[in-house]
Structure formats: structure tokens, C-alpha cells
XYZ file of C-alpha atoms in Angstrom:
712
model
C -26.941 36.243 -24.930
C -25.090 35.759 -28.085
C -26.183 39.449 -29.204
C -24.644 40.720 -25.843
C -21.409 38.950 -26.699
C -21.232 40.530 -30.087
C -22.002 43.965 -28.683
C -19.353 43.531 -25.981
C -16.732 42.642 -28.717
C -17.580 45.675 -30.813
C -17.350 47.786 -27.718
C -13.908 46.668 -26.730
C -12.826 46.942 -30.420
C -14.032 50.455 -30.521
C -12.162 51.258 -27.214
C -8.710 50.260 -28.634
C -8.726 53.490 -30.801
C -9.423 55.797 -27.816
C -8.216 55.927 -24.209
C -8.476 52.242 -23.173
C -7.884 52.657 -19.697
C -10.373 55.360 -19.066
C -13.080 53.684 -21.128
C -12.471 50.240 -19.796
C -12.960 51.490 -16.331
C -16.022 53.280 -17.041
C -17.540 50.171 -18.641
C -16.233 47.832 -15.705
C -17.823 50.394 -13.126
C -21.042 50.493 -15.004
C -21.416 46.690 -15.130
C -20.766 46.475 -11.395
C -23.251 49.228 -10.673
C -25.826 47.574 -12.882
C -25.452 44.375 -10.595
C -25.713 46.443 -7.328
C -28.819 48.346 -8.736
C -30.544 44.932 -9.159
C -30.559 44.550 -5.484
C -32.068 48.001 -5.088
C -34.722 47.852 -7.714
C -35.861 44.136 -7.715
C -39.182 43.184 -5.948
C -39.210 39.485 -6.984
C -36.623 37.643 -4.551
C -37.660 34.250 -5.831
C -36.477 35.092 -9.536
C -33.412 32.700 -10.339
C -30.189 34.461 -11.176
C -30.035 33.030 -14.375
C -33.116 35.002 -15.548
C -31.360 38.259 -14.682
C -28.552 39.954 -16.544
C -26.201 39.267 -13.413
C -24.310 36.386 -15.104
C -23.731 38.366 -18.269
C -22.598 41.465 -16.202
C -19.963 39.268 -14.378
C -18.801 37.788 -17.689
C -18.225 41.163 -19.077
C -16.271 42.320 -15.989
C -14.075 39.265 -16.339
C -13.495 39.946 -19.962
C -12.534 43.452 -19.300
C -10.087 42.444 -16.571
C -8.362 39.849 -18.960
C -8.273 42.280 -21.694
C -6.746 45.003 -19.452
C -4.063 42.671 -18.252
C -3.081 41.492 -21.797
C -2.880 45.164 -22.857
C -0.857 46.577 -20.139
C 1.113 43.505 -19.005
C 1.221 41.424 -15.944
C 3.598 43.542 -14.118
C 1.324 46.542 -13.986
C -1.915 46.700 -11.976
C -4.567 48.036 -14.275
C -7.354 50.418 -13.023
C -10.225 47.865 -13.342
C -8.346 45.464 -11.269
C -7.338 48.278 -8.865
C -11.026 49.141 -8.620
C -11.931 45.631 -7.948
C -9.420 45.328 -5.150
C -9.968 48.635 -3.498
C -13.741 48.385 -3.389
C -13.725 44.933 -2.298
C -15.848 43.601 -5.023
C -14.899 39.961 -4.224
C -16.122 40.418 -0.671
C -19.374 41.710 -1.835
C -19.876 38.869 -4.311
C -18.876 36.271 -1.622
C -21.619 37.703 0.649
C -24.171 37.641 -2.112
C -23.362 34.010 -2.933
C -23.576 33.071 0.719
C -27.003 34.576 0.926
C -28.171 32.894 -2.308
C -29.752 35.975 -3.459
C -31.045 35.833 -6.201
C -31.459 32.082 -5.998
C -28.375 30.277 -7.610
C -26.174 33.284 -7.035
C -23.530 31.052 -5.329
C -23.107 29.074 -8.544
C -22.356 32.496 -10.581
C -19.960 33.570 -7.836
C -18.046 30.242 -7.989
C -17.756 30.534 -11.733
C -16.487 34.091 -11.520
C -13.825 33.271 -8.907
C -12.657 30.222 -10.944
C -12.283 32.113 -14.139
C -10.778 35.141 -12.481
C -8.077 33.095 -10.719
C -7.427 30.822 -13.764
C -7.457 33.470 -16.555
C -5.635 36.239 -14.833
C -1.844 35.727 -15.230
C -0.969 38.218 -12.280
C -0.613 36.453 -8.801
C -3.589 37.595 -6.745
C -3.848 35.084 -3.950
C -1.382 36.861 -1.809
C -3.646 39.979 -1.783
C -5.881 40.324 1.148
C -8.744 41.551 -1.022
C -8.549 38.361 -2.711
C -7.662 35.684 -0.246
C -10.193 36.783 2.296
C -13.153 36.126 0.158
C -11.469 33.106 -1.235
C -11.376 31.726 2.267
C -14.984 32.614 2.757
C -16.106 31.015 -0.503
C -14.156 27.843 0.493
C -16.234 27.565 3.481
C -19.319 27.462 1.406
C -17.983 24.410 -0.450
C -19.062 20.783 0.288
C -21.744 21.555 2.728
C -24.467 18.951 3.015
C -27.194 19.222 0.328
C -25.174 21.418 -2.033
C -26.496 21.777 -5.593
C -23.248 23.316 -6.848
C -20.811 20.413 -6.335
C -19.505 20.950 -10.006
C -18.601 24.453 -9.652
C -17.243 24.025 -6.155
C -14.797 21.121 -7.192
C -13.695 23.482 -10.268
C -13.192 26.424 -7.919
C -11.217 24.418 -5.409
C -9.216 22.828 -8.279
C -8.219 26.291 -9.601
C -7.333 27.492 -6.156
C -4.979 24.433 -5.721
C -3.580 25.023 -9.100
C -2.598 28.693 -8.148
C -1.178 27.487 -4.925
C 0.992 24.929 -6.966
C 2.235 27.913 -9.080
C 2.806 30.221 -6.017
C 3.522 28.000 -3.150
C 3.880 30.879 -0.752
C 0.141 31.535 -0.959
C -0.687 28.340 0.730
C -0.615 29.921 4.090
C -3.363 32.370 2.948
C -5.698 29.817 1.491
C -5.323 27.615 4.734
C -5.659 30.753 6.754
C -2.419 30.153 8.629
C -1.264 33.680 9.090
C 1.585 33.630 11.437
C -0.653 33.909 14.620
C 0.673 34.041 18.109
C 0.803 30.839 19.754
C -1.880 31.926 22.401
C -4.409 32.781 19.688
C -7.120 30.290 18.488
C -5.914 27.728 15.914
C -6.744 28.550 12.373
C -8.484 26.374 9.861
C -6.889 23.147 8.865
C -4.346 23.410 11.785
C -2.846 20.132 12.820
C -3.133 18.168 15.822
C -1.067 15.112 16.722
C -2.129 12.042 14.798
C -1.771 9.846 18.012
C -5.148 10.998 19.175
C -7.570 8.338 19.905
C -10.481 9.594 17.942
C -10.004 10.726 14.289
C -11.350 14.037 13.330
C -15.116 14.123 12.853
C -16.363 15.308 9.551
C -18.221 18.529 9.688
C -22.044 17.852 9.598
C -23.391 21.436 9.935
C -25.476 22.606 7.164
C -25.377 26.184 8.106
C -22.169 27.816 6.489
C -21.892 30.347 9.424
C -21.573 27.543 11.916
C -18.077 26.763 10.252
C -16.263 29.362 12.258
C -12.593 30.208 11.792
C -11.524 28.078 14.728
C -13.154 25.006 13.479
C -10.428 22.945 11.526
C -13.026 20.771 9.840
C -14.325 23.428 7.490
C -11.209 24.519 5.535
C -9.894 23.669 2.164
C -8.657 20.177 2.950
C -12.102 19.131 4.573
C -13.894 20.557 1.566
C -11.696 18.413 -0.750
C -12.052 15.304 1.340
C -15.858 15.608 1.362
C -15.942 16.218 -2.406
C -13.775 12.958 -3.097
C -16.869 11.052 -1.886
C -19.236 12.752 -4.298
C -21.454 10.499 -6.519
C -20.607 12.499 -9.535
C -17.416 11.238 -11.059
C -16.147 14.424 -12.502
C -16.472 16.135 -9.107
C -14.671 13.542 -7.206
C -11.950 13.211 -9.691
C -11.254 17.038 -9.368
C -11.094 16.875 -5.730
C -8.596 13.917 -5.805
C -6.446 15.952 -8.287
C -6.678 18.997 -5.978
C -5.297 16.954 -3.133
C -2.425 15.658 -5.255
C -1.556 19.226 -6.269
C -1.220 20.226 -2.628
C 0.669 17.222 -1.680
C 2.908 17.828 -4.548
C 4.239 21.054 -3.273
C 7.997 21.109 -2.852
C 9.423 21.263 0.655
C 10.186 24.619 2.118
C 8.571 27.144 4.266
C 5.191 26.726 2.386
C 5.283 23.149 1.574
C 6.014 22.192 5.170
C 2.874 23.785 6.377
C 1.005 20.821 5.124
C 2.905 18.517 7.443
C 3.484 20.870 10.369
C 0.316 22.919 10.595
C -2.556 21.119 8.879
C -4.679 17.964 9.570
C -4.144 16.436 6.101
C -2.783 13.224 7.457
C -5.678 12.912 10.099
C -8.406 13.787 7.549
C -7.069 11.421 4.973
C -6.656 8.611 7.480
C -10.011 9.328 8.962
C -11.555 8.628 5.604
C -9.574 5.333 5.514
C -11.185 4.511 9.022
C -14.522 5.429 7.734
C -14.378 2.989 4.779
C -12.858 0.345 6.881
C -15.633 0.459 9.493
C -18.129 -0.270 6.708
C -16.463 -3.685 5.992
C -18.621 -6.529 7.407
C -15.531 -8.385 8.679
C -17.533 -11.176 10.129
C -19.251 -11.915 6.876
C -16.422 -11.584 4.337
C -14.596 -14.213 2.637
C -10.994 -14.142 4.079
C -9.669 -15.494 0.777
C -11.203 -12.687 -1.199
C -9.801 -10.230 1.257
C -6.427 -11.627 1.249
C -6.112 -11.788 -2.496
C -7.876 -8.540 -3.366
C -6.370 -7.338 -6.656
C -4.693 -3.895 -6.963
C -7.366 -1.351 -7.319
C -5.894 1.797 -8.619
C -7.668 4.864 -7.187
C -8.037 6.321 -10.676
C -9.886 3.274 -11.968
C -13.189 4.508 -10.509
C -13.113 7.392 -13.043
C -12.093 5.319 -16.128
C -15.413 3.586 -16.673
C -19.031 4.062 -16.085
C -20.142 4.480 -12.717
C -22.609 1.534 -13.174
C -19.693 -0.751 -13.841
C -18.206 -0.007 -10.402
C -21.338 -1.406 -8.736
C -21.294 -5.038 -8.100
C -24.081 -7.410 -6.962
C -22.631 -7.455 -3.509
C -22.622 -4.463 -1.204
C -19.738 -6.067 0.693
C -17.678 -6.215 -2.540
C -18.490 -2.335 -3.111
C -17.208 -1.723 0.358
C -13.969 -3.565 -0.278
C -13.554 -1.709 -3.572
C -13.927 1.668 -1.952
C -11.586 0.852 0.863
C -8.878 -0.489 -1.401
C -9.282 2.325 -3.858
C -8.775 4.869 -1.053
C -5.745 2.870 0.330
C -4.174 3.015 -3.082
C -4.785 6.864 -3.286
C -3.170 7.407 0.079
C -0.291 5.137 -0.923
C -0.027 7.042 -4.217
C -0.133 10.391 -2.568
C 2.565 9.411 -0.134
C 4.735 7.909 -2.722
C 4.566 10.833 -5.085
C 4.928 13.631 -2.355
C 8.311 15.306 -2.886
C 8.312 16.238 0.765
C 9.777 13.458 2.922
C 8.437 15.165 6.004
C 4.954 15.158 4.610
C 5.172 11.473 3.517
C 6.410 10.437 6.926
C 3.621 12.435 8.601
C 0.909 10.872 6.466
C 2.394 7.361 7.013
C 2.578 7.953 10.884
C -0.970 8.919 10.980
C -2.056 5.728 9.169
C 0.028 3.778 11.719
C -1.335 5.376 14.825
C -5.099 5.969 13.811
C -5.753 2.813 11.817
C -3.147 0.084 12.464
C -2.690 0.822 16.276
C -6.125 2.099 17.196
C -8.430 -0.059 14.960
C -6.532 -2.932 13.483
C -4.427 -4.103 16.458
C -7.499 -4.582 18.744
C -9.108 -6.682 16.057
C -5.847 -8.840 15.671
C -5.904 -9.370 19.323
C -9.658 -10.234 19.346
C -10.879 -13.480 20.902
C -13.192 -14.126 17.885
C -11.330 -16.383 15.304
C -13.504 -14.880 12.574
C -12.476 -11.238 13.338
C -8.801 -12.334 13.719
C -9.024 -14.288 10.341
C -10.565 -11.242 8.515
C -8.394 -8.525 10.015
C -5.370 -10.762 9.128
C -6.561 -11.071 5.640
C -6.890 -7.361 5.270
C -3.473 -6.718 6.709
C -2.040 -9.427 4.321
C -3.675 -7.568 1.249
C -2.364 -4.261 2.586
C 1.102 -5.368 2.928
C 1.105 -6.824 -0.518
C -0.431 -3.695 -2.197
C 1.442 -0.880 -0.386
C 4.267 0.485 -2.500
C 5.419 3.735 -0.826
C 8.577 3.405 1.347
C 7.171 5.525 4.119
C 3.942 3.509 4.588
C 5.978 0.423 4.218
C 8.218 1.524 7.064
C 5.251 2.055 9.253
C 3.795 -1.268 8.321
C 7.135 -2.970 9.259
C 7.242 -1.193 12.535
C 3.697 -2.253 13.366
C 4.346 -5.738 12.630
C 7.726 -6.539 13.814
C 8.176 -4.140 16.597
C 4.844 -4.020 18.408
C 4.709 -6.092 21.517
C 2.789 -8.491 21.986
C 1.429 -8.362 18.543
C 4.611 -9.491 16.734
C 5.022 -12.503 18.743
C 1.338 -13.363 18.494
C 1.316 -13.107 14.626
C 4.171 -15.516 14.229
C 2.676 -17.945 16.804
C -0.440 -18.015 14.827
C 1.418 -19.610 11.813
C 0.952 -22.750 13.969
C -2.661 -21.911 15.178
C -5.318 -24.578 15.903
C -7.344 -22.990 13.191
C -5.847 -24.070 9.834
C -7.471 -20.997 8.180
C -5.641 -18.710 10.648
C -2.321 -20.597 10.188
C -2.698 -20.319 6.469
C -3.445 -16.443 6.507
C -0.650 -15.956 8.937
C 1.831 -17.864 6.743
C 0.592 -15.780 3.836
C 1.277 -12.586 5.740
C 5.013 -13.811 6.310
C 5.309 -14.508 2.696
C 4.086 -11.189 1.680
C 6.401 -9.493 4.105
C 9.399 -11.394 2.548
C 8.496 -9.934 -0.774
C 8.895 -6.388 0.357
C 12.100 -4.150 -0.126
C 12.716 -3.621 3.497
C 15.884 -4.965 5.053
C 14.507 -5.038 8.712
C 12.155 -7.864 7.811
C 14.761 -10.375 7.412
C 17.083 -8.863 10.080
C 14.373 -8.999 12.723
C 12.720 -12.264 11.696
C 15.676 -14.477 10.959
C 19.234 -13.054 10.663
C 19.595 -11.638 14.105
C 19.072 -15.123 15.458
C 21.512 -16.765 13.145
C 24.257 -14.063 13.442
C 26.175 -15.856 16.227
C 26.162 -19.138 14.403
C 25.941 -20.890 17.818
C 23.964 -23.734 15.975
C 27.344 -25.141 14.966
C 29.059 -27.730 16.945
C 32.600 -27.065 18.146
C 34.176 -29.382 15.461
C 32.312 -27.548 12.735
C 33.214 -24.163 14.033
C 36.868 -25.169 13.789
C 36.310 -26.637 10.341
C 38.065 -29.892 11.504
C 37.262 -33.300 10.103
C 33.960 -32.374 8.340
C 33.731 -35.703 6.508
C 34.261 -37.854 9.460
C 31.633 -35.861 11.409
C 28.848 -35.915 8.754
C 26.808 -38.533 10.508
C 26.546 -36.094 13.606
C 24.798 -33.690 11.423
C 22.012 -36.204 10.856
C 21.626 -37.863 14.209
C 17.942 -38.300 13.422
C 18.757 -40.596 10.708
C 21.004 -42.964 12.626
C 18.139 -45.266 13.650
C 16.950 -45.488 10.089
C 20.061 -46.862 8.610
C 19.200 -50.263 10.135
C 16.005 -50.284 8.036
C 16.938 -51.767 4.607
C 13.797 -50.252 3.157
C 14.886 -46.810 4.058
C 18.672 -46.918 3.993
C 18.799 -48.399 0.645
C 16.723 -45.617 -0.871
C 18.089 -42.804 0.961
C 21.794 -43.564 0.905
C 22.298 -45.926 -2.069
C 20.176 -44.889 -4.745
C 21.835 -41.789 -6.118
C 22.001 -43.603 -9.374
C 18.224 -43.117 -9.797
C 18.658 -39.278 -9.929
C 18.153 -37.492 -13.179
C 21.410 -35.986 -14.796
C 21.761 -32.354 -13.718
C 20.303 -29.824 -16.079
C 22.140 -27.236 -18.096
C 23.219 -24.321 -15.982
C 20.645 -21.632 -15.444
C 21.391 -18.036 -16.713
C 23.904 -16.355 -14.612
C 22.924 -14.264 -11.636
C 24.092 -10.754 -11.058
C 27.878 -10.608 -10.694
C 27.295 -8.518 -7.496
C 25.558 -11.384 -5.635
C 27.751 -13.024 -2.981
C 28.633 -16.694 -3.659
C 26.941 -18.992 -1.375
C 29.325 -20.593 1.315
C 30.461 -23.925 0.026
C 30.968 -26.929 2.362
C 33.110 -29.867 1.474
C 30.394 -31.382 -0.529
C 30.415 -30.660 -4.316
C 27.621 -29.223 -6.161
C 26.272 -32.648 -7.212
C 26.571 -33.697 -3.329
C 24.605 -30.761 -2.306
C 21.822 -31.250 -4.849
C 21.673 -34.965 -4.339
C 21.501 -34.589 -0.600
C 18.062 -33.087 -1.047
C 17.019 -35.294 -3.886
C 18.035 -38.531 -1.907
C 15.768 -37.509 1.043
C 12.689 -39.021 -0.383
C 13.126 -42.881 -0.947
C 12.586 -44.219 -4.263
C 9.859 -46.603 -2.980
C 7.687 -43.563 -2.317
C 8.444 -41.363 -5.098
C 5.404 -40.803 -7.491
C 6.369 -38.086 -10.077
C 7.474 -40.550 -12.449
C 4.231 -42.368 -12.308
C 2.631 -39.503 -14.347
C 6.030 -38.929 -16.230
C 6.484 -35.635 -14.278
C 10.009 -34.244 -14.353
C 12.639 -34.269 -11.775
C 14.384 -31.364 -10.035
C 15.384 -29.942 -13.372
C 11.667 -28.934 -13.957
C 12.041 -26.498 -11.030
C 15.216 -24.942 -12.155
C 13.622 -22.187 -14.217
C 11.231 -21.345 -11.383
C 14.067 -21.401 -8.985
C 16.262 -18.974 -10.914
C 13.334 -16.625 -11.089
C 12.763 -16.832 -7.310
C 16.341 -16.406 -6.537
C 16.947 -13.555 -8.993
C 13.724 -11.834 -7.509
C 15.197 -12.232 -3.905
C 18.486 -11.104 -5.089
C 17.028 -7.799 -6.500
C 15.353 -6.980 -3.163
C 18.574 -7.476 -1.254
C 21.114 -5.595 -3.653
C 21.060 -2.542 -1.628
C 20.999 -4.112 1.776
C 24.906 -4.439 1.957
C 24.898 -8.027 2.995
C 28.374 -9.672 3.776
C 29.967 -11.776 1.155
C 31.180 -14.340 3.672
C 30.162 -15.931 6.952
C 30.899 -14.216 10.231
C 33.106 -16.069 12.622
C 30.989 -18.403 15.055
C 30.462 -17.076 18.645
C 33.362 -17.567 21.026
C 31.020 -18.167 23.849
C 30.667 -21.941 24.284
C 27.742 -21.625 26.612
C 25.598 -19.547 24.399
C 22.337 -21.290 23.736
C 21.035 -21.119 20.079
C 17.351 -20.123 19.357
C 16.424 -20.099 15.877
C 13.894 -17.423 16.289
C 10.204 -17.371 16.493
C 9.638 -17.588 12.757
C 12.047 -20.505 11.979
C 10.788 -22.297 15.014
C 7.190 -22.177 13.908
C 8.075 -22.991 10.295
C 10.163 -25.937 11.306
C 7.334 -27.105 13.934
C 4.836 -26.910 11.042
C 7.111 -28.688 8.612
C 7.193 -31.627 11.072
C 3.401 -31.793 10.627
C 3.266 -31.925 6.769
C 1.891 -35.461 6.933
C -1.062 -34.501 8.943
C -2.162 -30.963 7.825
C -4.104 -29.577 4.879
C -2.563 -29.510 1.343
C -3.082 -25.826 0.970
C -1.397 -25.160 4.208
C 1.521 -27.297 3.164
C 1.890 -25.406 -0.013
C 2.078 -22.021 1.727
C 4.465 -23.400 4.340
C 6.912 -24.651 1.698
C 6.514 -21.512 -0.341
C 7.797 -19.479 2.689
C 10.695 -21.831 3.291
C 11.722 -21.852 -0.446
C 11.629 -18.158 -0.457
C 13.778 -17.941 2.633
C 16.317 -20.278 1.147
C 16.457 -18.210 -2.120
C 17.951 -15.129 -0.479
C 21.624 -14.676 -0.838
C 22.704 -14.074 2.647
C 25.533 -16.519 3.625
C 23.889 -17.338 6.915
C 20.693 -18.422 5.204
C 22.468 -20.517 2.795
C 24.412 -22.311 5.429
C 21.476 -22.828 7.819
C 18.898 -23.703 5.331
C 20.637 -25.267 2.319
C 23.874 -26.748 3.576
C 23.324 -30.642 4.270
C 26.894 -30.816 5.645
C 26.567 -28.149 8.508
C 27.642 -29.608 11.946
C 24.766 -28.812 14.276
C 25.136 -28.466 18.153
C 23.165 -30.930 20.241
C 19.540 -29.989 20.431
C 19.861 -27.690 17.331
C 18.036 -28.288 14.110
C 18.364 -27.004 10.540
C 15.924 -27.400 7.559
C 17.892 -30.490 6.437
C 17.591 -32.266 9.814
C 13.959 -31.428 10.161
C 13.439 -33.052 6.681
C 15.539 -36.110 7.829
C 13.406 -36.622 10.892
C 10.229 -36.189 8.912
C 11.350 -38.893 6.373
C 11.782 -41.202 9.328
C 8.271 -40.605 10.505
C 6.981 -41.036 6.924
C 8.699 -44.348 6.505
C 7.028 -45.696 9.586
C 3.492 -44.381 8.832
C 3.660 -45.311 4.974
C 3.993 -49.069 5.855
C 0.294 -49.112 7.014
C -0.862 -48.080 3.536
C -1.603 -50.905 1.066
C -1.346 -50.461 -2.696
C 0.826 -47.418 -2.179
C 1.848 -46.929 -5.675
C -1.637 -47.031 -6.957
C -2.725 -44.698 -4.240
C -0.020 -42.261 -4.950
C -0.933 -42.160 -8.651
C -4.728 -41.538 -7.829
C -3.642 -38.883 -5.401
C -1.495 -37.030 -8.071
C -4.336 -37.340 -10.500
C -6.710 -35.728 -7.888
C -4.245 -32.838 -7.241
C -4.094 -32.327 -11.116
C -7.683 -32.378 -11.485
C -7.663 -35.607 -13.380
C -9.452 -37.648 -10.881
C -12.697 -36.562 -9.098
C -12.544 -39.408 -6.468
C -12.253 -37.713 -3.100
C -12.929 -40.855 -0.939
C -9.236 -41.968 -1.013
C -8.150 -43.367 2.336
C -4.931 -41.710 3.991
C -5.597 -38.892 1.600
C -3.763 -36.179 3.945
C -0.893 -38.435 4.443
C -0.466 -39.095 0.559
C -0.752 -35.431 -0.263
C 1.801 -34.715 2.412
C 4.142 -37.262 0.846
C 3.779 -35.709 -2.496
C 4.435 -32.259 -1.200
C 7.635 -33.694 0.486
C 8.888 -35.011 -2.710
C 8.176 -31.866 -4.690
C 9.672 -29.599 -1.911
C 12.988 -31.578 -1.926
C 13.185 -31.226 -5.681
C 12.507 -27.481 -5.354
C 15.218 -27.075 -2.634
C 17.702 -29.029 -4.968
C 16.868 -26.662 -7.698
C 17.357 -23.553 -5.586
C 20.674 -24.840 -4.350
C 21.799 -25.633 -7.834
C 20.830 -22.120 -8.950
C 22.718 -20.453 -6.103
C 25.981 -22.416 -6.573
C 28.831 -20.598 -8.245
C 28.950 -21.219 -11.978
C 32.156 -22.931 -11.726
C 30.677 -25.539 -9.594
C 27.664 -26.075 -11.792
């Protein structure tokens, strides 16, 4: 073979001094006739193509075409290229490849097409003598049992690269050729992604079975099949090809992907396929919920053996979340907004609505737990705005699902309650304005939780006790009142001011209380007699200021583009309007009232959600959640009033606990991992008490950080 290459180089060098066009054409035709003569003369049909001179002849033909183009320029069509096009050499090669005669011929044909399209500078895909055989060759790719995946992946990658360079050729590759509406749909033609069943993957082994009216057998289908290859290099090229296509700019050609192909259905179909392999009833919900970000490209960055784990279930989860990341990446990077929306809508209808929603509504607690855990991870991991839009629409505007998901924050199963609260927490961390509007702000907008004197801002100081009607009965108890209302001197001095927040943040509404009054109102909620932080020399609320500043800054960065008002809206003028805090705040307040009797992990997640809500800079949220002096209408409650009622219950129940100080100390040691004794009496109650003490310090720190600097 090396000798042949040298002879070829010598021939081409000699031709430079004579009439290059005539001699190149003669040589080109001679090579082609030698190939066709093989089929006339051979008697051994089992002889592999690599044992013939066909591969060498094809290489010489390609070298001549490339040389001719360089010699004459891209603008002109050389005689050799003209011969190839007029005599339909590519059609013939495609037929020979399809017939696999001699054995292995399809591999040589794929290589020839790949090199021709990649090495020729002149655009070719718009020519009928090129795109017709390219279409046929595409239909030979990714068939079951293929032995040429490597060459197929390279060929398809080259085709997609040329389409990227000449987007108008996309319709030729996809066989969308301006057909009349009455004719049979062409390959890859789109169908509504609201269909119940996703497109089936073509399982036919006979290439001829993939006729032009079967959309499963086009370019997109072949690429999707190759992404599932066990060979990493093949799979990676298929992924890259899909990204090349999705990266086409919007326009008549680029819009074909969204308007006239099944790209969204095919990609979502793979997501459904991988999701169906998850053994939901056997998976660990915690592992599902906290699944780490798994970049789609990570599967190609290390040996395939490293991707396999000891658990088949973990492998299924890895595959599912890798594909989810690829979908999210593709949607995020697509320059066409129309395409991104179409892909996200397909995920919404085919997976979220058709598959996940029935599982979320299932009667089996294990199915509900696992599917909610998956949803929690998906919300956390998704970054594309279009896919986030569809997730928010699914979660917040789907009846009866939305109400049910919120109700489950107070489910009889603590595990379901925990994962449901985690889902809310993940939602609150996403950059989408509708989340807070739908869940909270729409219910607070009227401010009908205010009593008439408060709405008129009259005599706020003299009416303060009405804000805390739940605490009236407690003031007669010396044990409680002394610590709650007369022990402010026990508070630690305020910490230095935190770093200033962005100047664009609206200042929180300030009541008549000073900064110290607001902070101390939360710190004084827990009576001194039941505080235990000092027993282990743990800090006061100043230890939370740094974390509070981080949280407030994070929430502020999310809401900067949401055009929130800088001041409170006027209270509702309707005196008969009944206030409802909304399903989310209702369930959060109900759960907060059960802190003393529910698991520690659940309490941590509950207080985390309330802290995050309190950290947002909307004036309504600050007033309703962080203003201890707000005047509540009868039968209305705020975060502060719920805490006051809870403290009253705490003081009644704690009197039944002997050696309270020692037991609190042992409980704190247990929570810090310093004590392995799990046989403590009243353990749930004591953990709840510690949670309350820390939560009040955290709220005080958040209030301190949100106050204007001049008040700090």
C-alpha cells in the first residue's frame, strides 16, 4: 500500500507539467472503471473488501478530487467532480455498500463519503447527486448488529458539521423537500409532543424496511441510537452531532428542527426509556433526592470501567441523570428560542405529565416518595430557563397536583413530608419569579392580615399586645414572663454590621421598633431557663450573622430582575375580605406548631424553608415574617405569633421533664456527635426545643442583616 501511495504521488507530480485536467480525469475514470470491473471479473464473493484494491482505488479518486479543487479553486467545478456527479458515482457506491459486496464494503463507502464531505471545500450537500446518496447512507447507520459504528458516527458527524457550515442544506439531509401537505410525511417529520406514547425506536434489521415515510429511520434517529453505543468514541460523536444540529441559528433552515422534526420527541423518548429502568420501589429516596450534578460529558472523561458501580440501580441513575444533563445543556445552549421551548414542552408533556404525574398521584407511599425525590433532584439540577419554565408550570399550575404536593409537606409519613419540604426549598432557590408569586405573594398582596388600627398606623405601641394575643395567658406565669419579657439584659451585644448588601435592594419596612427591638423580639422568645447553647459555650445569634448575610445576598441576587416594589402596597379597603395565608404558609405554620413532636431532620428542613422565605427582600415577606410589631386581624397568624403560641406550649410540656439542664446538655452533645447515648427520655421534645432556640437566633440574624445600615 505504501508503494501504491508513492506511485500515486509521482503520477500527480508528473501531471503538473502537462494538461492537468485531462490527465486527472483519465486517471479518475480509470480508477472508477477498475472498481466496477472487479464486480464483473470476480468469482469469489466471500473475499473481504480489504483484500482487494477497492480501498486504494477509492483513496486515489478522493486524492484526485481534492487536488483538482485546490488547483482550480472552490468556485469552479472540475471535470473529475463533474464526472462523479453526472455519472452518479455516489449512488452506485451507496448501493454497493448497502449490499455489503464485497464483505465490508459499507465501511469503505462510509469512509469515502466522510472524507469527501470533510476534505472538499466546495459545498456539495445541496446537490441532488450528493444528498440523495447521503440520505440513503444515513439509513444504513445505527441498525441493530452493526459492525461499523465507528465509521457511521464519523460520517454523521461530518454531515452535521457541513450542515452547520451551510444551514440551508438541513432540509436536504432531513428529507424535508417542500412537499405538498397531502403527501406522505418525510423522514424526521414532527408530530405533536402531546401524544400519549413516545416514538418507538426502530427495531428493524433490514435497511430496506426503513422506507422514506418512517420517521424513525432518519438522521436524528440514527444519532440517538449511536449515543447509546458501548464504545465511548462513537457515543461522544453522536452527542456532538446532536449539539451541532441544535446549535443552528434561527431562520428558515434552523426552524426546521423545531417545526418539522421529531427531535424533541426522540430526545424525550430516551429520557423516558432511561427513567423506566429506575427501580423506584427499591431506590434510596435520599440518594435520589441528593444525586450530584452528573455532566453528560463526564461519561467520556474516564475509563468506561470507572462508570460502572457495584449497584445496577446506581448505574441506571447515572445514565438517567447524564441524559437529563445533556437535554438541559442542549436546551440551554440552543440559540433558537423556538427550538428550546419545543424541546422543553416535549419533556413537560411526555415525561412530567404522562409519566411522573401518575406516579406522584399514586396510592403507594414508596412510589410517591421515590418520584418526589426524583422531581426534587431534577428541580435542583435543571439550569435552562425553558426547561425551568415547564417545571414551574407543571408544579405550580397543574390541578390537583399543585395542591397535593403542598399538602404533603404535612403528610402522615415523615419521609414524604421531608422530601416535599425539600422540593419547596429547591424551588425557592430557582431564578423564577412565578414561584414566590404563586406560592406566597399573591396571598399577601391585599395585606388583609392587618387589623384596622394597624392598617391606619394608629397607636401601634399601645396595640402591641393585640399582636400577641396568644401570649396573654403566659404573662401570669412568672417562670415564662420573667424570661420572655424581662430578660433582655441576658442577650449578647449585637455583632458588628455585616458587609453592605447591594444598594439596589429595597430597604425592609420598619415598624415602630428599633433595630435592637426587632432582633431582641426573636431572641427573647426562648426563655432563659430553657436555653442550652451556653452550656457548650456555643455562640448567640451573632454566630448566624455570616450565614444569614450569605443567604440574604443569595435571595437578593435571585430577585434583582423581578422588579419588586420598594414599599408596601396599601392595605385592602374591603373590611370583609377574609385573609388566607396560602397553602404553602398554612402548611409551614401548621408544621412549625408541631416542632416539639416531629423528627429532628424534618424540623431542620422546615426551618430552612422558613428562613429562606424570610431572607427575600420583598416588603410583604419582611412584614409578614419578620415584623414582630405587625397588628394582626382576629384569627390571623404570622410567623412571630406562631412562635409565641409554640413557646407557650413548650413551657407547659417542659415542666414534666426533670433535670432539664443536664438533659439539654446531653441532647446537644448527641446532636454534635459527642454523645452516643440514644436512650434519652423526651428526646424528640428536647431536640425540638434546641431547634427552636437556634431558629430564633437565625431569624434574629436575618432580621439584623436585612435592616438598613443606619439602623444597625
